[in-house]
Amino acid sequence: MPQHSHQTAPTQFVDAAGIRFAYRRFGKSGGVPLVFNVHFIGTMDHWDPLVTDGLAATREVILFDNAGISSTSGEVPASVEEMAVNARAFIKALGLAKVDVLGFSLGGFVAQALAVAEPSLVRRLILVGTGPRGGEGMATLTPEAQAVFGATYADPDELWLGAFFTPSEASQAAGRAFLRRYRLRVEDRDPEVGGAVAPAQINAIGRWGAARAGAFDYLRGITQPTLVVNGNNDVIVYTVNSLILQQNLPNAQLILYPDSNHGSQYQYPSLFVADVTRFLDAVVPFPIQKDTYHG
Amino acid sequence: MPQHSHQTAPTQFVDAAGIRFAYRRFGKSGGVPLVFNVHFIGTMDHWDPLVTDGLAATREVILFDNAGISSTSGEVPASVEEMAVNARAFIKALGLAKVDVLGFSLGGFVAQALAVAEPSLVRRLILVGTGPRGGEGMATLTPEAQAVFGATYADPDELWLGAFFTPSEASQAAGRAFLRRYRLRVEDRDPEVGGAVAPAQINAIGRWGAARAGAFDYLRGITQPTLVVNGNNDVIVYTVNSLILQQNLPNAQLILYPDSNHGSQYQYPSLFVADVTRFLDAVVPFPIQKDTYHG
């Protein structure tokens, strides 16, 4: 069998819960696979190949389109919790009993809801550029997000320069490099999402983000070791929400990178891949020192 | 020459600025030394040997008592800025032109003030369990700190179980192990501080912590690569202050460990030593990806 990569992995399909799920699966098999949950209006081709291939060097990675997205059939449901039910059906249809789950932004909401719905399915969580139910500034798109997603661009890809990167010269240079990597795959590329996706996802995001009493209580029940990662200046899901996640999850570490926005993992892919790989490979991710010193 | 360690390094002395500074110096020489700045009422013997020896495996570490503390002569000055001037005099008296600086709590205030006073002396900064000038809840000791430092203990060392560790069973077990390590050095041990130290340091801490307009502006001028580390639930210098540091420093990464208080680095010494070592050893600590992908 050829060793596939982000660029060459064929799109495959599996049926579950009345949905035909599109997915790609590549990397080093034999361990616990890592399932990627993508952001608002994202498809399998919205991931950075430096991140997916970087992580695929040490584990099997699985990209997929959830219901109603790009190459997957069905409709975008009205809630994050239903998206998680669909993600669960997809993972089980692959015959997998235990996975690691990475979620970015909306995908991070889905990852949390999946860990709540089926704790035994999830070994470890990586929550990137995301926030809790009822987090700060999450009831609607932030003003910054409305500006970025509401503007028109000479090249539509440039939207991501504002959504994922800071205005600094270094960050914008990283963003332009990201856009080149993001367009490297040409064959069998996932179609951009249809017009019904954005409003449906915004509806679900708004329900997830709505403030409520005891909003963060559910986080106490997500006991999986979790790595929370973000930029220091995320204007799409405010950075403070990453702090709230880490402070309320019982077993989570937070990493914030400098001079970075919502897409910090695409600005520092080598750091991100190294941090995630260490976290996933550790026998005990956060080893508490209970012994005295024999050094 | 024997290879010294935390337990065996002799206390040495150097004169500068009219003060006789006590210090210990050990580890792998030849690179940039790492200077440790200790916390409220701390001495050279308040560091965890797992941390100092762990870092000494890859670099030279320098512990010292600042003016008026334990084996060093002089008086505790009235401000953090004057403590930094003394620290600078000490470092220069050793003939060093460039050092890495680690500061814990009050020592982190001094580390920041040192980077402001003499930027060319400081290569990289590690700020642990600390906060900015005028940070949140920093104008006085926090209510939690007042309770911990105001209580009496059967064994005085037990004060640190409340100051550095959370109430959880795992954290307290880590705390008791820390206290055993902290007492391992018996010969040539640094005396506990005298009664004048605590009020003088509280005075300086209060001046540093007092809220003011533009309190965080000075952080923009600290351009050294910086690693900010804390527990998720620091009740002595509230964790949000670590976030404020990272969000206002131009080139800083934040790491928050789970289920930990002010002394997270003593709860997870192996993680902390690994994180600090990677940060100090990296040619470029935060490599921005500007290239496209050739993978």
PDB file of C-alpha atoms in Angstrom, chain A residues 7 49-50 53 170-171 173-174 177 180-181 184 232-233 239-240 243 246-247 249-259 266-271 275 278 285-293, chain B residues 7 49-50 53 170-171 173-174 177 180-181 184 232-233 239-240 243 246-247 249-259 266-271 275 278 285-293:
ATOM      1  CA  GLN A   7      -2.023  15.728  -0.692  1.00  0.00           C
ATOM      2  CA  PRO A  49      -0.840  20.020   5.480  1.00  0.00           C
ATOM      3  CA  LEU A  50       2.080  20.919   7.775  1.00  0.00           C
ATOM      4  CA  ASP A  53       1.183  15.495   7.817  1.00  0.00           C
ATOM      5  CA  ALA A 170       5.260  38.396  10.685  1.00  0.00           C
ATOM      6  CA  SER A 171       1.802  36.938  11.222  1.00  0.00           C
ATOM      7  CA  ALA A 173       3.620  36.548   6.165  1.00  0.00           C
ATOM      8  CA  ALA A 174       2.819  33.295   7.973  1.00  0.00           C
ATOM      9  CA  ALA A 177       2.449  30.901   3.437  1.00  0.00           C
ATOM     10  CA  ARG A 180      -0.151  28.593  -0.398  1.00  0.00           C
ATOM     11  CA  ARG A 181      -0.009  25.328   1.542  1.00  0.00           C
ATOM     12  CA  LEU A 184      -1.368  22.754  -2.743  1.00  0.00           C
ATOM     13  CA  ASN A 232      -2.725  35.352  22.496  1.00  0.00           C
ATOM     14  CA  ASN A 233      -5.125  37.543  20.554  1.00  0.00           C
ATOM     15  CA  THR A 239      -8.652  34.055  23.915  1.00  0.00           C
ATOM     16  CA  VAL A 240     -10.164  34.329  27.395  1.00  0.00           C
ATOM     17  CA  LEU A 243      -8.510  30.220  29.749  1.00  0.00           C
ATOM     18  CA  GLN A 246      -8.557  25.233  31.021  1.00  0.00           C
ATOM     19  CA  GLN A 247      -9.714  26.566  34.386  1.00  0.00           C
ATOM     20  CA  LEU A 249     -11.747  21.274  32.729  1.00  0.00           C
ATOM     21  CA  PRO A 250     -10.377  19.005  35.472  1.00  0.00           C
ATOM     22  CA  ASN A 251      -7.340  17.763  33.552  1.00  0.00           C
ATOM     23  CA  ALA A 252      -6.268  20.332  30.954  1.00  0.00           C
ATOM     24  CA  GLN A 253      -3.129  22.247  30.046  1.00  0.00           C
ATOM     25  CA  LEU A 254      -3.266  25.594  28.256  1.00  0.00           C
ATOM     26  CA  ILE A 255      -0.745  26.833  25.690  1.00  0.00           C
ATOM     27  CA  LEU A 256      -1.039  30.339  24.205  1.00  0.00           C
ATOM     28  CA  TYR A 257       1.386  31.312  21.447  1.00  0.00           C
ATOM     29  CA  PRO A 258       2.656  34.902  20.961  1.00  0.00           C
ATOM     30  CA  ASP A 259       1.436  37.439  18.370  1.00  0.00           C
ATOM     31  CA  TYR A 266      -1.020  27.502  11.295  1.00  0.00           C
ATOM     32  CA  GLN A 267       1.380  30.278  12.280  1.00  0.00           C
ATOM     33  CA  TYR A 268       3.550  27.971  14.410  1.00  0.00           C
ATOM     34  CA  PRO A 269       2.896  24.534  12.860  1.00  0.00           C
ATOM     35  CA  SER A 270       6.215  23.046  13.984  1.00  0.00           C
ATOM     36  CA  LEU A 271       5.632  24.134  17.609  1.00  0.00           C
ATOM     37  CA  ASP A 275       3.322  20.161  21.500  1.00  0.00           C
ATOM     38  CA  ARG A 278       4.267  15.151  23.108  1.00  0.00           C
ATOM     39  CA  PRO A 285       0.391  13.703  30.106  1.00  0.00           C
ATOM     40  CA  PHE A 286       0.673  15.694  33.355  1.00  0.00           C
ATOM     41  CA  PRO A 287       2.882  13.668  35.710  1.00  0.00           C
ATOM     42  CA  ILE A 288       2.505  14.889  39.268  1.00  0.00           C
ATOM     43  CA  GLN A 289       5.709  14.459  41.263  1.00  0.00           C
ATOM     44  CA  LYS A 290       4.866  12.451  44.357  1.00  0.00           C
ATOM     45  CA  ASP A 291       8.326  11.073  45.067  1.00  0.00           C
ATOM     46  CA  THR A 292      11.163  12.624  46.882  1.00  0.00           C
ATOM     47  CA  TYR A 293      14.435  13.212  45.128  1.00  0.00           C
TER      48      TYR A 293
ATOM     49  CA  GLN B   7      22.700  19.705  47.563  1.00  0.00           C
ATOM     50  CA  PRO B  49      16.195  20.543  43.690  1.00  0.00           C
ATOM     51  CA  LEU B  50      14.287  18.662  40.977  1.00  0.00           C
ATOM     52  CA  ASP B  53      19.254  20.198  39.159  1.00  0.00           C
ATOM     53  CA  ALA B 170      -2.988  14.728  44.168  1.00  0.00           C
ATOM     54  CA  SER B 171      -1.700  18.267  44.558  1.00  0.00           C
ATOM     55  CA  ALA B 173       0.643  14.664  47.818  1.00  0.00           C
ATOM     56  CA  ALA B 174       2.901  16.514  45.380  1.00  0.00           C
ATOM     57  CA  ALA B 177       6.962  15.373  48.309  1.00  0.00           C
ATOM     58  CA  ARG B 180      10.763  16.510  51.638  1.00  0.00           C
ATOM     59  CA  ARG B 181      12.948  17.561  48.696  1.00  0.00           C
ATOM     60  CA  LEU B 184      17.120  17.414  51.759  1.00  0.00           C
ATOM     61  CA  ASN B 232      -4.664  27.015  36.513  1.00  0.00           C
ATOM     62  CA  ASN B 233      -5.734  28.154  39.974  1.00  0.00           C
ATOM     63  CA  THR B 239      -3.737  33.146  37.280  1.00  0.00           C
ATOM     64  CA  VAL B 240      -5.349  35.852  35.140  1.00  0.00           C
ATOM     65  CA  LEU B 243      -2.665  35.791  30.898  1.00  0.00           C
ATOM     66  CA  GLN B 246       1.360  36.973  27.898  1.00  0.00           C
ATOM     67  CA  GLN B 247      -1.177  39.183  26.141  1.00  0.00           C
ATOM     68  CA  LEU B 249       4.434  41.029  26.244  1.00  0.00           C
ATOM     69  CA  PRO B 250       5.301  41.150  22.526  1.00  0.00           C
ATOM     70  CA  ASN B 251       7.062  37.774  22.390  1.00  0.00           C
ATOM     71  CA  ALA B 252       5.728  35.474  25.082  1.00  0.00           C
ATOM     72  CA  GLN B 253       4.203  32.020  25.311  1.00  0.00           C
ATOM     73  CA  LEU B 254       1.894  31.012  28.166  1.00  0.00           C
ATOM     74  CA  ILE B 255       1.686  27.558  29.718  1.00  0.00           C
ATOM     75  CA  LEU B 256      -0.870  26.791  32.445  1.00  0.00           C
ATOM     76  CA  TYR B 257      -0.761  23.373  34.094  1.00  0.00           C
ATOM     77  CA  PRO B 258      -3.890  21.580  35.389  1.00  0.00           C
ATOM     78  CA  ASP B 259      -5.082  21.354  39.019  1.00  0.00           C
ATOM     79  CA  TYR B 266       7.003  22.046  41.946  1.00  0.00           C
ATOM     80  CA  GLN B 267       3.950  19.909  41.251  1.00  0.00           C
ATOM     81  CA  TYR B 268       5.066  19.049  37.693  1.00  0.00           C
ATOM     82  CA  PRO B 269       8.858  19.471  37.874  1.00  0.00           C
ATOM     83  CA  SER B 270       9.572  17.077  35.007  1.00  0.00           C
ATOM     84  CA  LEU B 271       7.120  18.893  32.693  1.00  0.00           C
ATOM     85  CA  ASP B 275       9.273  23.024  28.867  1.00  0.00           C
ATOM     86  CA  ARG B 278      13.130  23.428  25.182  1.00  0.00           C
ATOM     87  CA  PRO B 285      11.784  29.907  20.454  1.00  0.00           C
ATOM     88  CA  PHE B 286       8.623  30.681  18.439  1.00  0.00           C
ATOM     89  CA  PRO B 287       9.387  29.846  14.805  1.00  0.00           C
ATOM     90  CA  ILE B 288       6.834  31.432  12.527  1.00  0.00           C
ATOM     91  CA  GLN B 289       6.235  29.366   9.402  1.00  0.00           C
ATOM     92  CA  LYS B 290       6.838  31.606   6.408  1.00  0.00           C
ATOM     93  CA  ASP B 291       7.626  28.902   3.871  1.00  0.00           C
ATOM     94  CA  THR B 292       5.305  26.862   1.811  1.00  0.00           C
ATOM     95  CA  TYR B 293       5.320  23.106   2.136  1.00  0.00           C
TER      96      TYR B 293
END
